[in-house]
Short mmCIF file of C-alpha atoms in Angstrom, two decimals:
data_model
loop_
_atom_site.label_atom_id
_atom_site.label_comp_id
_atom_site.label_asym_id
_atom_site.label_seq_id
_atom_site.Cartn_x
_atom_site.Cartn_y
_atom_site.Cartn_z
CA UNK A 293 119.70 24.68 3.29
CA UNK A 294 117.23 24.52 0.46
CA UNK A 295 117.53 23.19 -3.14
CA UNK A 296 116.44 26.86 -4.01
CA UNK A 297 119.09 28.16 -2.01
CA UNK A 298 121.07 26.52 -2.80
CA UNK A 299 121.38 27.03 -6.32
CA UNK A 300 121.41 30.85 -5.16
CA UNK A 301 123.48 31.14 -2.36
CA UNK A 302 126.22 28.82 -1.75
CA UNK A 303 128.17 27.32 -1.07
CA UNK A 304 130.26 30.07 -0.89
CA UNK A 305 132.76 31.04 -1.76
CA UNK A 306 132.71 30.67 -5.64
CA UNK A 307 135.39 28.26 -6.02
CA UNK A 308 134.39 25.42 -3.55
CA UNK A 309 130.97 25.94 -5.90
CA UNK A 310 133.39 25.12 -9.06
CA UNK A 311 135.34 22.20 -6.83
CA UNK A 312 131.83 20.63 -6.73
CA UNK A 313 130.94 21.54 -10.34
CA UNK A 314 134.08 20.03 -11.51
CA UNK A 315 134.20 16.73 -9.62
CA UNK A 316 130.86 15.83 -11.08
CA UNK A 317 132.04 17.18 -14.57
CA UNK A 318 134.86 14.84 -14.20
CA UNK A 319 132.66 11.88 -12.84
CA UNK A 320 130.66 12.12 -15.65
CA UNK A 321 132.68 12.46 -18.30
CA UNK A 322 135.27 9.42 -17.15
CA UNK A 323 131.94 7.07 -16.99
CA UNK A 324 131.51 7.88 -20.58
CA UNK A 325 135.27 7.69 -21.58
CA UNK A 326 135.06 4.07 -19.93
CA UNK A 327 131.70 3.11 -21.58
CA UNK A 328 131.33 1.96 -25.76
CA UNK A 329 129.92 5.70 -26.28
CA UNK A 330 133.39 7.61 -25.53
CA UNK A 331 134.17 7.74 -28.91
CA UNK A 332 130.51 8.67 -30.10
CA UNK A 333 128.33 11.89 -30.23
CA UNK A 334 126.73 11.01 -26.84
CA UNK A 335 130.20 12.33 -25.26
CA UNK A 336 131.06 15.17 -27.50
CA UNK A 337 127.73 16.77 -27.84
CA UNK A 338 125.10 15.45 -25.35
CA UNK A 339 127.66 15.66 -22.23
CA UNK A 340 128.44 19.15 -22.89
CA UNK A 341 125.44 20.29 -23.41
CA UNK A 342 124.44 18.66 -19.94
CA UNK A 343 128.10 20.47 -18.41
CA UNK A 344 126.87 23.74 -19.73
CA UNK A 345 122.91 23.18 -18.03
CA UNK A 346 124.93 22.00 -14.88
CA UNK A 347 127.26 25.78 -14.81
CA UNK A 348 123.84 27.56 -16.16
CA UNK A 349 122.10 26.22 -13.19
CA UNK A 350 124.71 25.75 -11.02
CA UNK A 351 126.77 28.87 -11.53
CA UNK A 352 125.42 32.40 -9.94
CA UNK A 353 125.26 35.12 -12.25
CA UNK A 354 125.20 39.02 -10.54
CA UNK A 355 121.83 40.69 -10.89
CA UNK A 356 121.73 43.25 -13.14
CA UNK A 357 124.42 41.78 -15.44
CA UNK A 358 123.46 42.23 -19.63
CA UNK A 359 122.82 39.25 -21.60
CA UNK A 360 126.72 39.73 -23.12
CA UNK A 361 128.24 40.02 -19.48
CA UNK A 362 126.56 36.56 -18.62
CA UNK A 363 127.12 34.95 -21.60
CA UNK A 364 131.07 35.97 -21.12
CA UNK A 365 130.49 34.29 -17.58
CA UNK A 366 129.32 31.29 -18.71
CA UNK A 367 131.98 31.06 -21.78
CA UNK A 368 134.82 31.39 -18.69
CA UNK A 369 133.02 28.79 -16.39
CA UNK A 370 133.18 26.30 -19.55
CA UNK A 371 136.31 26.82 -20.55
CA UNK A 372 137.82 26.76 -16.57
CA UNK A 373 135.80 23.50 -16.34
CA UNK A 374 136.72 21.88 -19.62
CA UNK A 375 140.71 22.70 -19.21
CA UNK A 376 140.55 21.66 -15.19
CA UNK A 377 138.45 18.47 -15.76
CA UNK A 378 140.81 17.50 -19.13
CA UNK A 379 143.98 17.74 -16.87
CA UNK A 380 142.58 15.61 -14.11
CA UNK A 381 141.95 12.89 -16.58
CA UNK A 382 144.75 13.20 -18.27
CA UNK A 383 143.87 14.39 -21.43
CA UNK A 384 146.58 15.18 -23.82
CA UNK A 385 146.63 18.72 -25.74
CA UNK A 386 145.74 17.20 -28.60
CA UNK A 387 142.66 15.68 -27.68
CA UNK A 388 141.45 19.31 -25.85
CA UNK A 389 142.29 21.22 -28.76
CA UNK A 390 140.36 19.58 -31.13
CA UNK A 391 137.40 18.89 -28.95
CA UNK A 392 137.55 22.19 -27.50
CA UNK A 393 135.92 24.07 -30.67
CA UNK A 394 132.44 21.29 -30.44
CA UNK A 395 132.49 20.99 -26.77
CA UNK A 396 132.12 24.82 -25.93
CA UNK A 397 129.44 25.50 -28.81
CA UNK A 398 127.61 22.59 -27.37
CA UNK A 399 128.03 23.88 -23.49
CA UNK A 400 127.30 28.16 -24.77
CA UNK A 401 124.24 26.58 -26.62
CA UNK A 402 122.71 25.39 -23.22
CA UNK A 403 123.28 29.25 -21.96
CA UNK A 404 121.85 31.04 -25.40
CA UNK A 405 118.27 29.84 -25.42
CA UNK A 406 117.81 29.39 -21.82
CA UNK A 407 116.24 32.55 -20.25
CA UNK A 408 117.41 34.68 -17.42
CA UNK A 409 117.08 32.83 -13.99
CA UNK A 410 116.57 36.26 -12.07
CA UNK A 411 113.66 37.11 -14.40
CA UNK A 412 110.85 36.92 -13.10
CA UNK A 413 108.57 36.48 -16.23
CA UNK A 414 110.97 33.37 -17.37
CA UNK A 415 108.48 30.82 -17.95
CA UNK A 416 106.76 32.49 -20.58
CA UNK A 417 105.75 30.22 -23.36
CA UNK A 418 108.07 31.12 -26.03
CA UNK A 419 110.75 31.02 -23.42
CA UNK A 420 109.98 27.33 -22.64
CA UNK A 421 109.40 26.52 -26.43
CA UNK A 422 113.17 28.04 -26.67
CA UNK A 423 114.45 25.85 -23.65
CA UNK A 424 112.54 22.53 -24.63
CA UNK A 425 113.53 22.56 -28.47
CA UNK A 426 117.21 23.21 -27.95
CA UNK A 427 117.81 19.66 -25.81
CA UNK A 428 115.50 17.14 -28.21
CA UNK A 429 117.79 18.76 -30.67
CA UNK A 430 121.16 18.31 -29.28
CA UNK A 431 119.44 14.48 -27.64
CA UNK A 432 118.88 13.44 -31.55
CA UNK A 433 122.41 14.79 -33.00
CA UNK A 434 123.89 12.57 -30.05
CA UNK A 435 122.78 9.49 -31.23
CA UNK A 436 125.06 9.33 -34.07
CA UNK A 437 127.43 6.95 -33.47
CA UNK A 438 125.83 5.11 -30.91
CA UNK A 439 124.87 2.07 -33.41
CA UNK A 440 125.84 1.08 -37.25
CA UNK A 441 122.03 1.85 -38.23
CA UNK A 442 123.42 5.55 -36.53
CA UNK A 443 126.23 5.97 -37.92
CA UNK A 444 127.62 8.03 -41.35
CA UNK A 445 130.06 5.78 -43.42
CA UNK A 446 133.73 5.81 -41.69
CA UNK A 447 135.61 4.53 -44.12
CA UNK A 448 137.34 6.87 -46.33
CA UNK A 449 139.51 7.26 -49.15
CA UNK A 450 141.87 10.61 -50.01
CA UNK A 451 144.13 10.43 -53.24
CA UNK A 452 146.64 13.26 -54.30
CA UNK A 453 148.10 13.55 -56.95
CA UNK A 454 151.42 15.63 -57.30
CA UNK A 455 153.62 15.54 -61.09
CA UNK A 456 157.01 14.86 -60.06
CA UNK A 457 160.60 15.82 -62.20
CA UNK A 458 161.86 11.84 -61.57
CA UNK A 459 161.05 8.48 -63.42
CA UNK A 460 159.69 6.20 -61.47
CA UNK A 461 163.07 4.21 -60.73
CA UNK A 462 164.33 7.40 -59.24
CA UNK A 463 160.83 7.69 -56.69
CA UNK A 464 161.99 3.93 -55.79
CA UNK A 465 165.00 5.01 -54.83
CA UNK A 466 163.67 7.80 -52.85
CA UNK A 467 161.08 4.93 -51.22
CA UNK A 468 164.34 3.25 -49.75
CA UNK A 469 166.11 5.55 -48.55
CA UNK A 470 165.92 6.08 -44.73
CA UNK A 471 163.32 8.26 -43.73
CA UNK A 472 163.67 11.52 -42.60
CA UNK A 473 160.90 14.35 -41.84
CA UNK A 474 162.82 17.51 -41.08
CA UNK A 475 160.68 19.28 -43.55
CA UNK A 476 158.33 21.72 -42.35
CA UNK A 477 154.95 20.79 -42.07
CA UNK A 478 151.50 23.27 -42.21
CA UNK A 479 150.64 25.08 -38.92
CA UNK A 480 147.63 22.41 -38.71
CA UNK A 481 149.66 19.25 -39.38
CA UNK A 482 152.21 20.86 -37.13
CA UNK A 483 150.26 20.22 -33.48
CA UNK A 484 150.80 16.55 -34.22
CA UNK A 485 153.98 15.10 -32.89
CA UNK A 486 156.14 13.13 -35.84
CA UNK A 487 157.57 10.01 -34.94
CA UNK A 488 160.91 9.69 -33.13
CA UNK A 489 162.52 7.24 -35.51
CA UNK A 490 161.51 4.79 -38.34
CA UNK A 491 162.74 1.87 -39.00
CA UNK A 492 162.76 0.85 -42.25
CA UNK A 493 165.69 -1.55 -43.70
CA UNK A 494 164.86 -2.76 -46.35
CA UNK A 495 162.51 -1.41 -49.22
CA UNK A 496 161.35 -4.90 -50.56
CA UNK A 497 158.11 -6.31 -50.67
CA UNK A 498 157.29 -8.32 -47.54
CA UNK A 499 159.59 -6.16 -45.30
CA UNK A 500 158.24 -4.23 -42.52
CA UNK A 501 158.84 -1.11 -41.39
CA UNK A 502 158.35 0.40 -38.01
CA UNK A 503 157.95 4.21 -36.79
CA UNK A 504 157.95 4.58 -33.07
CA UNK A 505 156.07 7.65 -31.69
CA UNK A 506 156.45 9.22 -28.64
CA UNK A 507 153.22 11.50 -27.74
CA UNK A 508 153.65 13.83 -24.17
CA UNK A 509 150.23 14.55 -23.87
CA UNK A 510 150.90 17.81 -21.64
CA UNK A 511 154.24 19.03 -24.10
CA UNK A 512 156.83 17.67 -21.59
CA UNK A 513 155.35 14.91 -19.26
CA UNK A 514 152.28 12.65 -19.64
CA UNK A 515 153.90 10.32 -22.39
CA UNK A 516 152.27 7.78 -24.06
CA UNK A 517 154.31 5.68 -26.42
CA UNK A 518 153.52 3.53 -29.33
CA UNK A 519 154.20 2.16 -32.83
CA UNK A 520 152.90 1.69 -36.43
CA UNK A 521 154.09 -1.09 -38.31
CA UNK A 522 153.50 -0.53 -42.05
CA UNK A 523 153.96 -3.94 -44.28
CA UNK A 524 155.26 -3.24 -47.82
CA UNK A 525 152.39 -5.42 -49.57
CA UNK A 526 153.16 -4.92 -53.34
CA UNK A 527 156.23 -3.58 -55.05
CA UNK A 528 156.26 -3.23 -59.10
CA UNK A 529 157.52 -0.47 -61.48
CA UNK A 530 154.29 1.52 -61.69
CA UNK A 531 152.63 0.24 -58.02
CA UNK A 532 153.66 0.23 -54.39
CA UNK A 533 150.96 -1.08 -51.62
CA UNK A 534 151.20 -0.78 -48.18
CA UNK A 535 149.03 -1.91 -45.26
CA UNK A 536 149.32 -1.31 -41.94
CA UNK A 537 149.34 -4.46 -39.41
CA UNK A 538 150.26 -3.07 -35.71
CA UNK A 539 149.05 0.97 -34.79
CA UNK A 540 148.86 1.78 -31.10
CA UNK A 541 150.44 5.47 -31.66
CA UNK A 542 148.58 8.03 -30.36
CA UNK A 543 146.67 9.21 -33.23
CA UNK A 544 144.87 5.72 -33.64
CA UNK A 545 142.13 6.81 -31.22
CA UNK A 546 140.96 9.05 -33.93
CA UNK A 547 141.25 7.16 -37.07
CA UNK A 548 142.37 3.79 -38.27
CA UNK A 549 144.39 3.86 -41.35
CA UNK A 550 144.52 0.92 -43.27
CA UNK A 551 147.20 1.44 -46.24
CA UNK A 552 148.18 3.06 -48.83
CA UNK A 553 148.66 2.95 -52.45
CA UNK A 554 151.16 4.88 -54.64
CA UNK A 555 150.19 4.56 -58.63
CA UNK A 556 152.95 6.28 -61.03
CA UNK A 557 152.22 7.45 -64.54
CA UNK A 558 154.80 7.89 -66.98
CA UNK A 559 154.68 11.08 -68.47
CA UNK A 560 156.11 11.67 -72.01
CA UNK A 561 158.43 14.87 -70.69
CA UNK A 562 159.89 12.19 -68.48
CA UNK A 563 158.35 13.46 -65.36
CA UNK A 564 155.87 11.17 -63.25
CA UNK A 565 151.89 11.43 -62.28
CA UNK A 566 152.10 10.53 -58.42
CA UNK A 567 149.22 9.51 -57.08
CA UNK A 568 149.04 8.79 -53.08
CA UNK A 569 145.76 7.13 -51.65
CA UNK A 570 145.36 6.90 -48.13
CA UNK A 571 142.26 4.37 -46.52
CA UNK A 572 141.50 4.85 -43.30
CA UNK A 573 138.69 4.77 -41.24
CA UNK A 574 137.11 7.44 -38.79
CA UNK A 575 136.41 6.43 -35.70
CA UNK A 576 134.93 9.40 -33.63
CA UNK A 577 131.18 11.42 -34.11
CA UNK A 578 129.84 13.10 -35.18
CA UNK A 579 130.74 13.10 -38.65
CA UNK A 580 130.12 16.97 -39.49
CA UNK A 581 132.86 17.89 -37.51
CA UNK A 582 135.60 15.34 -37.17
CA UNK A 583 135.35 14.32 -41.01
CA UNK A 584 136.48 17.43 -42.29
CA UNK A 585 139.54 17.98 -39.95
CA UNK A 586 140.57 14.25 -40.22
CA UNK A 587 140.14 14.53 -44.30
CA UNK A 588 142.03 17.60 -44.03
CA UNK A 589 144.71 16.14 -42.02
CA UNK A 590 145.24 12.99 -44.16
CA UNK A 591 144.93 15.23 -47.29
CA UNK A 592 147.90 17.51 -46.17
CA UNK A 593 149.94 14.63 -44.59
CA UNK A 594 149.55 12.84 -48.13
CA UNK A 595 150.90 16.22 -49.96
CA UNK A 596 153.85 16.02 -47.31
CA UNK A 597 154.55 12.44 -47.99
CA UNK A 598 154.66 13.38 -51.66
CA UNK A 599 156.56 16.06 -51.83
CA UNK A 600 159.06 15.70 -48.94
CA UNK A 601 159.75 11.98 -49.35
CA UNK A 602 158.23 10.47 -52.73
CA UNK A 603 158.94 13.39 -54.69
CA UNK A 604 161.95 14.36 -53.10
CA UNK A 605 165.20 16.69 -54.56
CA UNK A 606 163.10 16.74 -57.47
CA UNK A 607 161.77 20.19 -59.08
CA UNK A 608 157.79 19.72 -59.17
CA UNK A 609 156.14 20.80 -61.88
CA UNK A 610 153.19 22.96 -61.92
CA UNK A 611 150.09 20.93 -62.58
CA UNK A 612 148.08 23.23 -63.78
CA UNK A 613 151.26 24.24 -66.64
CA UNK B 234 93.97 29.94 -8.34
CA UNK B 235 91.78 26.80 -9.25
CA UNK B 236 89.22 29.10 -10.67
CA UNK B 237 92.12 30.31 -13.07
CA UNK B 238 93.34 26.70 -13.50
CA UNK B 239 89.90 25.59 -14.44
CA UNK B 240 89.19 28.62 -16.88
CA UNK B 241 92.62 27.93 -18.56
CA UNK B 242 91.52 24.33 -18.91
CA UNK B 243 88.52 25.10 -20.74
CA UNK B 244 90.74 27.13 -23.55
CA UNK B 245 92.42 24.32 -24.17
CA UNK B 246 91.41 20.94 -26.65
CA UNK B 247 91.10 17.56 -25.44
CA UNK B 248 93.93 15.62 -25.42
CA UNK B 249 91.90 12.68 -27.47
CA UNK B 250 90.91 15.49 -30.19
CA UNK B 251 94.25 16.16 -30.42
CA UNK B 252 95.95 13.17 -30.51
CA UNK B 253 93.82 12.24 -33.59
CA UNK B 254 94.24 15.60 -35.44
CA UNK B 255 98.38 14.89 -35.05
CA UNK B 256 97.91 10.93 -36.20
CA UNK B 257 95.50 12.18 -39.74
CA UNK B 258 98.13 15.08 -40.29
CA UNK B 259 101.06 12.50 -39.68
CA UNK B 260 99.31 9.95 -42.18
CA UNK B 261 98.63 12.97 -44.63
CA UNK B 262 101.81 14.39 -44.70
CA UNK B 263 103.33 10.74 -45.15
CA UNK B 264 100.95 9.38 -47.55
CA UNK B 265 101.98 12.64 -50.24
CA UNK B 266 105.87 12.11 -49.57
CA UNK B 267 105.04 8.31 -50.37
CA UNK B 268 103.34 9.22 -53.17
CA UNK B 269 106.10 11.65 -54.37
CA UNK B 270 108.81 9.18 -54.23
CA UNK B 271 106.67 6.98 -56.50
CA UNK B 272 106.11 9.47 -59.20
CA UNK B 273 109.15 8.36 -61.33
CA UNK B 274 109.67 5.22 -60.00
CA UNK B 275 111.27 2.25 -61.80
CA UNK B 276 108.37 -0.43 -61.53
CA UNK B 277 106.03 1.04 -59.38
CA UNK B 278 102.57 3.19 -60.06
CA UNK B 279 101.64 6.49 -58.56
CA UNK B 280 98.07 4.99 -58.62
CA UNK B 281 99.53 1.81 -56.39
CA UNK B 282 101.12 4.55 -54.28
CA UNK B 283 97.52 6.05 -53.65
CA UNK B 284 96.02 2.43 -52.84
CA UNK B 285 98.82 1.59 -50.23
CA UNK B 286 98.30 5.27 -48.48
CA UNK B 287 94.31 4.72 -48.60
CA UNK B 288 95.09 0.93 -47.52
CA UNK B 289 97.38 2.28 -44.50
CA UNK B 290 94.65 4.48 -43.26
CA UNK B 291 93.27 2.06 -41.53
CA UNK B 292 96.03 -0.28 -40.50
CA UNK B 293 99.20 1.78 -40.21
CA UNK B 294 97.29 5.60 -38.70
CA UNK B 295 95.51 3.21 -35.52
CA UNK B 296 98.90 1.69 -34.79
CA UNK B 297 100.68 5.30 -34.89
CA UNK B 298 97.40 6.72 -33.14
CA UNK B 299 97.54 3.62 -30.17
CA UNK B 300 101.60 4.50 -29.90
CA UNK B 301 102.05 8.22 -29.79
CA UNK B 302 98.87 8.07 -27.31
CA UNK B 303 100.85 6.07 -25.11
CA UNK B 304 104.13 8.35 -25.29
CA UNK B 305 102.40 11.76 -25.75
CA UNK B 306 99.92 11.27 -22.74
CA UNK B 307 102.55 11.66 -19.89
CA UNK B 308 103.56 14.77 -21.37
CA UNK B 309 100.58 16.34 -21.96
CA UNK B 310 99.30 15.92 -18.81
CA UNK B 311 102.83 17.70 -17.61
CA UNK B 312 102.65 20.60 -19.75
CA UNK B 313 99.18 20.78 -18.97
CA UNK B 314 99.42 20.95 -15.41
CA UNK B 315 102.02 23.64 -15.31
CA UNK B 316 100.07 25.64 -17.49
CA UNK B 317 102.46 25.45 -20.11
CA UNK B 318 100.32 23.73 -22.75
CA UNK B 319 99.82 25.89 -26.00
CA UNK B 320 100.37 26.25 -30.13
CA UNK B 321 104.31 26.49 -28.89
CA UNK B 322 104.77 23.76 -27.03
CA UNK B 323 102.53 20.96 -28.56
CA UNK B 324 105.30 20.88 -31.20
CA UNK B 325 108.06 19.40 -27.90
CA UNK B 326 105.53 16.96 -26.90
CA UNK B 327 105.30 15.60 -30.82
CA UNK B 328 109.39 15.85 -31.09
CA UNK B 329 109.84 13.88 -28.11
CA UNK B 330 106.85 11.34 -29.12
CA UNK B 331 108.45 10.79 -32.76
CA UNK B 332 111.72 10.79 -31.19
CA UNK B 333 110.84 8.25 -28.22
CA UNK B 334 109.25 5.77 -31.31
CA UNK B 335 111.58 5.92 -33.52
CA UNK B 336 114.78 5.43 -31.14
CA UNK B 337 113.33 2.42 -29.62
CA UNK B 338 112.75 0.65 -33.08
CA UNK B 339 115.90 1.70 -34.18
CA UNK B 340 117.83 0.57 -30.96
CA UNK B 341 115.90 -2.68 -31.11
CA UNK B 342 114.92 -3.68 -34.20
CA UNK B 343 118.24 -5.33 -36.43
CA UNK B 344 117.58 -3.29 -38.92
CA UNK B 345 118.72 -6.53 -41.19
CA UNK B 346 116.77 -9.19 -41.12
CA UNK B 347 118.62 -10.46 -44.24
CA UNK B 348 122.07 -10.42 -42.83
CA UNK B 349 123.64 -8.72 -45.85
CA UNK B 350 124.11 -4.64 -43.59
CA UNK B 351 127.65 -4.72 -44.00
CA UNK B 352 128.03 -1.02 -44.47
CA UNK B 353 126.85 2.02 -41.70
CA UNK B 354 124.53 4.17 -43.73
CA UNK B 355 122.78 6.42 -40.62
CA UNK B 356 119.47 5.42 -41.85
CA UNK B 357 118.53 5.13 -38.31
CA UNK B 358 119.97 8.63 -37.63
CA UNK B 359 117.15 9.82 -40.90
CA UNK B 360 114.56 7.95 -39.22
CA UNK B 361 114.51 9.46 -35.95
CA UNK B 362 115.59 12.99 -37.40
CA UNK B 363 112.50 12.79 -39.91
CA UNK B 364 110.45 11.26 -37.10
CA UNK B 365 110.98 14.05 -34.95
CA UNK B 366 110.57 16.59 -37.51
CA UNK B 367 107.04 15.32 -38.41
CA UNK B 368 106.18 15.03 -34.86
CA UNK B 369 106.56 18.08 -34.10
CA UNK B 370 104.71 19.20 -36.94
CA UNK B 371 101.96 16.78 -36.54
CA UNK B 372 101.67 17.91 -32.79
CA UNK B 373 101.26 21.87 -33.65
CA UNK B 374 99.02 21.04 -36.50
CA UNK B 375 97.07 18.67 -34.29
CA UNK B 376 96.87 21.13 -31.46
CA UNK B 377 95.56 24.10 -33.53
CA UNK B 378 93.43 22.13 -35.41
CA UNK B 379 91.59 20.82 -31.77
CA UNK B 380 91.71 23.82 -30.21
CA UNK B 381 89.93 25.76 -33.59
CA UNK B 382 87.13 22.95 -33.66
CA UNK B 383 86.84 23.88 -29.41
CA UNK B 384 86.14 26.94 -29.89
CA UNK B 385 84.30 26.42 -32.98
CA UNK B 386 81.44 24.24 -30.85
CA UNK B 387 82.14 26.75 -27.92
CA UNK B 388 80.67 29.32 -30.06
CA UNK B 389 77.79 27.42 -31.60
CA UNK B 390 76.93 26.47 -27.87
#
């Protein structure tokens, strides 16, 4: 058998083709996981870029088929191979569903401005302008990451800032008491799993408290378990200062959250100005996509921690009364 | 077939013609953004702005000439013989030259020789994004600008 046939022949049938396809997907994409670049834009641009030249290639698509029909081919293929090659390495839904969104634009984006393999007139110049430009595109957005001299600033800083009916003695007293996060949380804050208990005796400066997360990757089975151990730095009337020593829950593959800060402002109504800052640091690429959702994350988390626990059996006040 | 492959040959510029169109439209197009940036400058002069870019003429444009010869050269011989060389794809062989340059200096090089980088600021990512860029705009511009002054003397002959 031929290189040319086989690309348009076999094997057949169709799904030993996608066995194939997804063995090498899944080759390539534990070598990156394994390498420095896993958390980088090498492996959430570049390699699905290459996965979606492999199923464009790779892939037969029915003569005759419009440009829509193919495309819809090639958006199935992806998403078949993404899903199938996550759950052989044991990716957890998490991870999927907030790669999934980058890694099929990068994978369609191989299929968009490559031209029809069954026509004949393909390697027309504006056609191979199309094909060339696309990849030295994707190759320079996937070297962020890949050095410091590469890489957008990671460390970040989100404040809120919530007016609260209590004095500060009261949000003290709400600071001590054991934790509890039965509230409900936003749809988006929602997909991450809460911890199954915190441990937290003592609200003193020095003490440390634990919270002990339990993350089943695949909603019932595939657990991984860790901890974050939050040290109560400071303690004062007006100041509270936390830093995190110990994190190996699930969620510090993504980010790296070094403390947090809680400032209180007297008001003269006898309310308080609660501010919450949050420093962490982002640890995946590229920066245009995970920034936002991890700054939107932290943001909500920090209105949650404000409202349901700092703030708490208190009547906020309108901030913009 | 080599009739054809001969005839399309002789529509296109020399590789040498082009290579130094790209480098003086690389050095032109840097020399005014250098100038630019010292129009309001704290302690620099525009006019010491102008000396540097008529300075680097002739010690920065034959280094970037000697360079992007060696990189572009493979690739224009490719493109060339699969018949794919023209206005539209000079531009990929001056992307992948710029980006080739750049992302070996910025892989290599420390990028602080003073040992006070503390802080990621992608100015590695600018410098092969802008690299690229102005390759691939230095490549069309050099290409067109060959293949006019070809046919040009092709006329006059």
């Amino acid at each position: 058998m031929t290189f040319k046939q086989l690309l348009t022949e076999g094997p057949k049938p169709i799904w030993i083709r996608y066995l194939l396809i997804l063995g090498v997907v899944t080759m390539i994409t534990r070598l990156v996981l394994d390498s420095r670049f896993a958390t980088t834009s090498f492996f959430y641009c570049l390699v699905p870029y290459v996965i979606g030249v492999i199923l464009y290639v790779f892939v037969p698509q029915p003569t005759g088929w419009t440009k829509m029909r193919r495309f819809g081919r090639h958006l199935l293929a992806t998403i078949i191979v993404m899903l199938a090659s996550s759950a052989l390495l044991f990716e957890g839904f998490i991870c999927v569903l907030m790669a999934a969104p980058i890694y099929i634009f990068f994978a369609v984006i191989a299929f968009m401005f490559t031209p029809n393999r069954a026509d004949p007139d393909r390697l027309k110049q504006s056609d191979v302008f199309r094909s060339s430009i696309v990849p030295l595109a994707v190759i320079i957005i996937s070297v962020e990451g890949l050095t410091d001299t590469t890489s957008f600033p990671r460390e970040e800083v989100i404040t809120r800032t919530h007016i609260v009916n209590l004095t500060p003695a009261q949000i003290h007293a709400n600071l001590a008491e054991p934790v509890h996060l039965d509230a409900a949380r936003s749809k988006f804050l929602s997909l991450f799993p809460l911890p199954d208990r915190v441990d937290a005796p003592d609200f003193a400066q020095g003490q440390t408290h634990k919270a002990f997360f339990t993350y089943r990757r695949w909603g019932f089975t595939n657990v991984h378990k860790g901890e974050t151990h939050l040290h109560i730095k400071t303690v004062q009337p007006l100041l509270v200062e936390t830093e995190i020593t110990q994190d190996t829950s699930y969620f510090s593959h993504y980010l790296t959250i070094h403390g947090t800060k809680i400032e209180m402002v007297p008001q003269a109504n006898g309310n308080t100005e609660v501010s919450l800052t949050i420093r962490y640091r982002r640890e995946l690429d590229p920066a245009w996509y995970f920034g936002p959702l991890q700054r939107r994350a932290i943001r909500e988390s920090g209105d949650y921690l404000l409202r349901e626990i700092i703030g708490k059996t208190a009547t906020e006040v309108d901030p913009t009364l | 077939m080599t009739k054809d492959r001969n005839v399309t040959r002789e529509n296109q510029p020399r590789f040498i013609d082009a290579l130094c169109s790209a480098s003086i439209t690389l050095w032109f197009i840097t020399s005014i953004g250098f100038c630019i940036s010292f129009i309001n400058h704290e302690t620099r002069t525009l006019w010491e702005a102008i000396i540097v870019s008529f300075f680097s003429l002739f010690t920065a444009l034959p280094v970037a000439f000697i360079l992007s010869g060696i990189v572009s050269l493979p690739l224009w011989v490719s493109f060339q013989y699969l018949h794919l060389l023209s206005h539209k794809t000079a531009p990929i062989i001056g992307v992948t030259t710029g980006f080739t340059l750049t992302a070996i200096y910025v892989f290599i090089a420390p990028f602080d020789y003073a040992g006070t980088y503390t802080i990621t600021s992608a100015e590695g990512l600018k410098t092969i994004s802008i690299a690229s860029i102005l390759g691939g705009v230095s490549g069309w511009n050099g290409y067109r600008f060959a293949l006019n002054g070809r046919r040009i003397k092709r006329k006059k002959v």
